[in-house]
PDB file of C-alpha atoms in Angstrom:
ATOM      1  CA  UNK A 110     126.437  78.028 129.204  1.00 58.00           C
ATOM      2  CA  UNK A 111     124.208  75.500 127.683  1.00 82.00           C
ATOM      3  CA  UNK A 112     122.956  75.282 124.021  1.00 92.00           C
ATOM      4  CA  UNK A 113     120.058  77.237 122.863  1.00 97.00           C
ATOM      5  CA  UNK A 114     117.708  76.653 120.232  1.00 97.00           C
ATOM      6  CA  UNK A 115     116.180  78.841 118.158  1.00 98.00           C
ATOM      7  CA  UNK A 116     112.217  78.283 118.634  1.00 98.00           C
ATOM      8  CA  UNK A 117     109.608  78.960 115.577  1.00 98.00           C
ATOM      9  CA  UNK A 118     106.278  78.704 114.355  1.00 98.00           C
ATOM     10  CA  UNK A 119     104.843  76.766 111.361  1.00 97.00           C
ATOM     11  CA  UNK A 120     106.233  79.327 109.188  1.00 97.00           C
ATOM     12  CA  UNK A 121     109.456  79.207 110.603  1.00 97.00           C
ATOM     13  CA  UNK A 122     109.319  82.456 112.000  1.00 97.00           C
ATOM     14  CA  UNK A 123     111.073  82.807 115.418  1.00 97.00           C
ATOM     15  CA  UNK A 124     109.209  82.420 118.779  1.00 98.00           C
ATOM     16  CA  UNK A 125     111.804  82.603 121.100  1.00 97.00           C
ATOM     17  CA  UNK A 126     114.715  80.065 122.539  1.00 98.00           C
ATOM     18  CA  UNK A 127     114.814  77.605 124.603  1.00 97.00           C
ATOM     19  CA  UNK A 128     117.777  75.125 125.947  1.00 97.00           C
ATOM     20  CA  UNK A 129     118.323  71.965 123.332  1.00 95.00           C
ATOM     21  CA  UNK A 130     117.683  69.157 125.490  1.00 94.00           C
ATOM     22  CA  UNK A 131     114.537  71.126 127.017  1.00 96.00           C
ATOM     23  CA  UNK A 132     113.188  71.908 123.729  1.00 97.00           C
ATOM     24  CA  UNK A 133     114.076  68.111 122.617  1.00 95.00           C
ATOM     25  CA  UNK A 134     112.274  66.770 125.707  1.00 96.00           C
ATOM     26  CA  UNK A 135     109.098  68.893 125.303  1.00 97.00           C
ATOM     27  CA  UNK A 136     108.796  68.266 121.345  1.00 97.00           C
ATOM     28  CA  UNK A 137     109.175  71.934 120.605  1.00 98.00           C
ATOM     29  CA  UNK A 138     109.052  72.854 116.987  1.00 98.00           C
ATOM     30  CA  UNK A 139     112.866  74.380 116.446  1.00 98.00           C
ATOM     31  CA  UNK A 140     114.877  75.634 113.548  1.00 98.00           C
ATOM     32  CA  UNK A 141     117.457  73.211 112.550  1.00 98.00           C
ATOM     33  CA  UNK A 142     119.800  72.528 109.094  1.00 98.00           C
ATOM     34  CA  UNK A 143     120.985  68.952 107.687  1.00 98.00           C
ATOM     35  CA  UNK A 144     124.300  69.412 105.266  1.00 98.00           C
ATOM     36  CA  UNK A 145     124.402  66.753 102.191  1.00 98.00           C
ATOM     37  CA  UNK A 146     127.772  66.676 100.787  1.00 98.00           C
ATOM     38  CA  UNK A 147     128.181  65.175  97.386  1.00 97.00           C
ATOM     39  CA  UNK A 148     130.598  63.955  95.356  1.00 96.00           C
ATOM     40  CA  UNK A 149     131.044  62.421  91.828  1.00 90.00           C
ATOM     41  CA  UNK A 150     132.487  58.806  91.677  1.00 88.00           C
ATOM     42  CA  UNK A 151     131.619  58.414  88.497  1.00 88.00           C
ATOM     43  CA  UNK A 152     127.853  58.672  89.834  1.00 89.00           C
ATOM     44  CA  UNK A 153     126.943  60.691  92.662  1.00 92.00           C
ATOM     45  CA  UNK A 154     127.600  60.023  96.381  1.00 96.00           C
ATOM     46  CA  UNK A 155     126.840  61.164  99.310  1.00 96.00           C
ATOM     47  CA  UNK A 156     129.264  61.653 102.409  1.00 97.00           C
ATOM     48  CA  UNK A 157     127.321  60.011 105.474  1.00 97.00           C
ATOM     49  CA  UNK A 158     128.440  59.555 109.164  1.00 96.00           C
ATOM     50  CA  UNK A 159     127.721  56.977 111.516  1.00 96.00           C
ATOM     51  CA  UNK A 160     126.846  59.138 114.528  1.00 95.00           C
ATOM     52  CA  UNK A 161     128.546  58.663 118.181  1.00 92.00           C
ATOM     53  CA  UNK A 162     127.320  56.466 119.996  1.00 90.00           C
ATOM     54  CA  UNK A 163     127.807  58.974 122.972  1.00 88.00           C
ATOM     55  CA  UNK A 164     124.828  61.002 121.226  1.00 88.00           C
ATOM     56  CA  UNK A 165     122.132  62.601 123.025  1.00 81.00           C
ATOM     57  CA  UNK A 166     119.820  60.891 120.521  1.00 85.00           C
ATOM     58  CA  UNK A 167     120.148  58.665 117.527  1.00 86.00           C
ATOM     59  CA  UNK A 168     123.755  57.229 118.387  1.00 85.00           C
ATOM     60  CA  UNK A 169     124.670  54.539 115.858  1.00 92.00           C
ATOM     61  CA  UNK A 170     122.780  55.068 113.293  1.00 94.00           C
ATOM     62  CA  UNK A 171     123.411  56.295 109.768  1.00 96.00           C
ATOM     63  CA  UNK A 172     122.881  60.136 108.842  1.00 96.00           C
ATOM     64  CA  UNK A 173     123.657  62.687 106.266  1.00 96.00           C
ATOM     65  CA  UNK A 174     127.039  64.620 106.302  1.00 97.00           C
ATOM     66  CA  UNK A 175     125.895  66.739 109.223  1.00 97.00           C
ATOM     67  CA  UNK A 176     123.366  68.660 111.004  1.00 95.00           C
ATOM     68  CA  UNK A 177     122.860  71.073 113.937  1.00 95.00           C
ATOM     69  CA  UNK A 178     121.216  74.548 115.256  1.00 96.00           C
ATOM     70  CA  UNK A 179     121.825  77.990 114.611  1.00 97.00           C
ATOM     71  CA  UNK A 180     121.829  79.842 117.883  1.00 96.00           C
ATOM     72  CA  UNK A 181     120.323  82.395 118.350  1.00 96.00           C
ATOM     73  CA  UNK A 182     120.886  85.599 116.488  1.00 93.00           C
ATOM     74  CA  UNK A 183     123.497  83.465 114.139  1.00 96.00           C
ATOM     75  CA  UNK A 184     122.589  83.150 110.358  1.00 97.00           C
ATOM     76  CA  UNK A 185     121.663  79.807 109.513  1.00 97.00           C
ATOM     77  CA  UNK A 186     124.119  79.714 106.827  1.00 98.00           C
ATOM     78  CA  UNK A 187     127.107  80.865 109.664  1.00 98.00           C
ATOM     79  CA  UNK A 188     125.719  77.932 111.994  1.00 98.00           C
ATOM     80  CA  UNK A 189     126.185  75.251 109.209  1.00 98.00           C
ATOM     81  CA  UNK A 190     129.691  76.434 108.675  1.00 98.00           C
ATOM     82  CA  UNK A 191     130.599  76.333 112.383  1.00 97.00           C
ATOM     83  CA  UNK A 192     128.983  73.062 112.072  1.00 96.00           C
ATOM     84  CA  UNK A 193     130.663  71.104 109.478  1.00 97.00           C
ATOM     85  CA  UNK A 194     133.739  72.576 110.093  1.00 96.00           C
ATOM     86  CA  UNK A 195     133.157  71.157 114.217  1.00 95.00           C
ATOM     87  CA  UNK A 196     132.104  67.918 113.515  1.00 95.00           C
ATOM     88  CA  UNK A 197     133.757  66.301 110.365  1.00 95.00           C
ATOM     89  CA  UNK A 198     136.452  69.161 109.629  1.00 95.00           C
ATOM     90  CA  UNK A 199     135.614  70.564 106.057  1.00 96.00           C
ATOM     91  CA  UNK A 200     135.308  74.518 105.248  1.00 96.00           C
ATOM     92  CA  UNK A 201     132.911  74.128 101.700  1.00 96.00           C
ATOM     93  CA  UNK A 202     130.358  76.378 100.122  1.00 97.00           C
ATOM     94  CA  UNK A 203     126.762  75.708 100.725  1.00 98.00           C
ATOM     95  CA  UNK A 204     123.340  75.989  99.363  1.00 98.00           C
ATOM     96  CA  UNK A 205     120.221  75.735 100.670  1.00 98.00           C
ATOM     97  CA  UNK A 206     117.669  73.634  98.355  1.00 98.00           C
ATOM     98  CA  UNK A 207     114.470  73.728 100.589  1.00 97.00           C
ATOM     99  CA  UNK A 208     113.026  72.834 103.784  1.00 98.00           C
ATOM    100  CA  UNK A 209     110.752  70.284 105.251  1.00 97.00           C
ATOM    101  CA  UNK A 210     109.342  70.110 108.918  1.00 98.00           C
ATOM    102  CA  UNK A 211     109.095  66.597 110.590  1.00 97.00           C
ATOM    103  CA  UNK A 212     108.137  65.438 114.174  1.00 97.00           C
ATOM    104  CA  UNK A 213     109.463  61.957 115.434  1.00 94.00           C
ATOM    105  CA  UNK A 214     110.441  60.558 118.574  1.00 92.00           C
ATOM    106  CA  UNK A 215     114.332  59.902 118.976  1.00 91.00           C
ATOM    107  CA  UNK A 216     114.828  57.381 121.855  1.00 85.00           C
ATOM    108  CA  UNK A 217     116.021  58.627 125.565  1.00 85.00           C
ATOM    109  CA  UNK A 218     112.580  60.334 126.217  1.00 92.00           C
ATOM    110  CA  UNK A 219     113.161  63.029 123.084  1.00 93.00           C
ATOM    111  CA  UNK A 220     111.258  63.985 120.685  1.00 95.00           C
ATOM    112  CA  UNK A 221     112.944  66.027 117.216  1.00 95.00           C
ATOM    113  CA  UNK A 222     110.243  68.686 115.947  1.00 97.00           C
ATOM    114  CA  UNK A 223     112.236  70.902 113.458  1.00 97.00           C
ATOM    115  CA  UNK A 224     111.699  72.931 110.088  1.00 98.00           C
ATOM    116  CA  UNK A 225     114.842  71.250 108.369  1.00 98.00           C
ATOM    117  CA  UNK A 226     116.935  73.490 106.485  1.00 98.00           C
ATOM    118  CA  UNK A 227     118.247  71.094 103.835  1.00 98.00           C
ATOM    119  CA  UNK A 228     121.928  72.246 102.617  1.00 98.00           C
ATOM    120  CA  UNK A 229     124.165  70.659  99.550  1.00 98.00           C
ATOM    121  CA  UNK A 230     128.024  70.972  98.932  1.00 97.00           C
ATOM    122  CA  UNK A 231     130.492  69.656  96.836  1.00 97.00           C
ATOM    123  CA  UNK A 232     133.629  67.724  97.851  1.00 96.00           C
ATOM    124  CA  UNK A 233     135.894  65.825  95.401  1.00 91.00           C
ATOM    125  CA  UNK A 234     139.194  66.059  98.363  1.00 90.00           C
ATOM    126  CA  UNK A 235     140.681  63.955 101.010  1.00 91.00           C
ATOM    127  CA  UNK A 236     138.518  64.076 104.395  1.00 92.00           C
ATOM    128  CA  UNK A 237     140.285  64.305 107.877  1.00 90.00           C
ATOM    129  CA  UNK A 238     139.566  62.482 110.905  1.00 92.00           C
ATOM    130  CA  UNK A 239     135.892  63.629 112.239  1.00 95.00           C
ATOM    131  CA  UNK A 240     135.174  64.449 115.869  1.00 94.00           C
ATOM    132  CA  UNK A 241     134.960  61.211 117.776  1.00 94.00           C
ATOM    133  CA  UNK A 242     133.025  63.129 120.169  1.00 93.00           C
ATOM    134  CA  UNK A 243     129.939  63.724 117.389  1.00 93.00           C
ATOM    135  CA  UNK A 244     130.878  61.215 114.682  1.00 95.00           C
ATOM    136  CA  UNK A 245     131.901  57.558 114.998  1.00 94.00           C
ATOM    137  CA  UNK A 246     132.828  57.160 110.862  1.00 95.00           C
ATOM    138  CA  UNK A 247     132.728  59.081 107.421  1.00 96.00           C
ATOM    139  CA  UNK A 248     131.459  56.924 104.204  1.00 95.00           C
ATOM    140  CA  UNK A 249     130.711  57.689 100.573  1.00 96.00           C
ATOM    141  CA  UNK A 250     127.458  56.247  99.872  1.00 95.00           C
ATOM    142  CA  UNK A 251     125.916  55.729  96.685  1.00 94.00           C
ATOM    143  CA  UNK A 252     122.851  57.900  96.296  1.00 89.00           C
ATOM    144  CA  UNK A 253     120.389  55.456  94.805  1.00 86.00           C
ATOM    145  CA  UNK A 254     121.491  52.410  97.159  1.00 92.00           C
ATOM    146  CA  UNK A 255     121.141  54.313  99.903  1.00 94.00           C
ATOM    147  CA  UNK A 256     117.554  55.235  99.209  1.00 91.00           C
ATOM    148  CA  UNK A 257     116.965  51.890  98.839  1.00 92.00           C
ATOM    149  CA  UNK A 258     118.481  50.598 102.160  1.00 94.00           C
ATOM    150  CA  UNK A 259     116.662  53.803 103.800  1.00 95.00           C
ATOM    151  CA  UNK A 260     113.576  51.669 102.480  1.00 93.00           C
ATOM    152  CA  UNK A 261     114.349  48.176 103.730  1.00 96.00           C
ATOM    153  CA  UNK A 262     116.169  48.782 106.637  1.00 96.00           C
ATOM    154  CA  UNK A 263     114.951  52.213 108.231  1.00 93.00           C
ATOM    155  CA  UNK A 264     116.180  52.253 111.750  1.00 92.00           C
ATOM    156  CA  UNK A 265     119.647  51.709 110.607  1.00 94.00           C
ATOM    157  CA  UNK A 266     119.454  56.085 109.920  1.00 95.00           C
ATOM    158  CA  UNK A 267     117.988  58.880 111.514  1.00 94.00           C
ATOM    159  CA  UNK A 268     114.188  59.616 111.278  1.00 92.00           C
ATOM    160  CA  UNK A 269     115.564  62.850 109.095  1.00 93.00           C
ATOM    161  CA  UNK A 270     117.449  61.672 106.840  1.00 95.00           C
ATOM    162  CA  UNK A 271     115.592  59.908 103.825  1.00 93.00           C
ATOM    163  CA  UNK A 272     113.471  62.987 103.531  1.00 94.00           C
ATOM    164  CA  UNK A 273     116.301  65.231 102.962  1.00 96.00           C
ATOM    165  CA  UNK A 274     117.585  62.701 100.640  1.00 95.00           C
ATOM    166  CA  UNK A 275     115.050  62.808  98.650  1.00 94.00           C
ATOM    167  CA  UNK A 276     114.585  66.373  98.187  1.00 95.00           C
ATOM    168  CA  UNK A 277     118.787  66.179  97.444  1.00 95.00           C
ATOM    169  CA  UNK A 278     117.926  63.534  94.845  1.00 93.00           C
ATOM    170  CA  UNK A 279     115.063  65.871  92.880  1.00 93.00           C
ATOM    171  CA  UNK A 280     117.317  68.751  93.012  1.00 94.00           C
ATOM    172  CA  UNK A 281     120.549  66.861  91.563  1.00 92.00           C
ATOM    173  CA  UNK A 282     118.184  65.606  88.651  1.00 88.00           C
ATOM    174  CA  UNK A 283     116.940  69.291  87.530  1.00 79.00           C
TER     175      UNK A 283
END
């Protein structure tokens, strides 16, 4: 069966489904989560992956820890779990610091239109190999020179990311 995606209004109130790459090809606004994982080194990083280049979209390019979909009738917070545990191998706690909702065309004749559920953990241990199938490399990236490269060189990452990042940044300085 294929992937579903949980389809929502402005408010984020749910609509119906439709099938990811359908959804992605007609710009449908969608319900979707991006995971920051952070870690103190003595200043604060954050865990990024290179994304496959087998990718339906964005392959290549730098993006937060990880990201996904809930399907439907699973709690967001139960997706990003699955999630995180699927693609780079780590069971955490998470919190959710806010939202945003962003529109941007992805390459391959796709088009991301989500609310962003923006999610922090903590991780000070060793990492295991990621799925090669969703992630081409893990790095720990300095928070405040990679807002900077996110400003010089912006097609190196995901349209997503520097958004979230910045919201992760506020919230760390509180």
């Amino acid at each position: 069966m294929s992937e579903q995606v949980i389809l929502v209004d402005k408010n984020d109130n749910i609509i119906g489904v439709e099938e990811k790459l359908k959804a992605h090809q007609l710009g449908l606004l969608h319900r979707a989560f991006s995971i920051f994982i952070l870690r103190r080194n003595p200043e604060l990083e954050l865990l990024m992956q290179k994304r496959a280049l087998t990718k339906y979209h964005s392959g290549g390019v730098w993006t937060n820890s990880c990201c996904g979909h809930p399907r439907p009738s699973e709690p967001l917070m139960e997706a990003a779990a699955r999630r995180l545990k699927e693609e780079i191998g780590l069971s955490i706690p998470l919190k959710e610091i806010g939202t945003f909702t962003y529109k941007a065309h992805v390459g391959n004749n796709l088009t991301e239109h989500e609310i962003d559920h923006i999610l922090i953990g903590y991780w000070e241990g060793q990492l295991t190999a990621p799925n090669p199938e969703e992630v081409e490399t893990l790095q720990w990236h300095n928070l405040n020179e990679t807002l900077a490269e996110m400003n010089k060189h912006p097609s190196l990452f995901t349209v997503w990311v520097k958004e979230g990042l910045e919201m992760v940044v506020n919230f760390t300085k509180k």
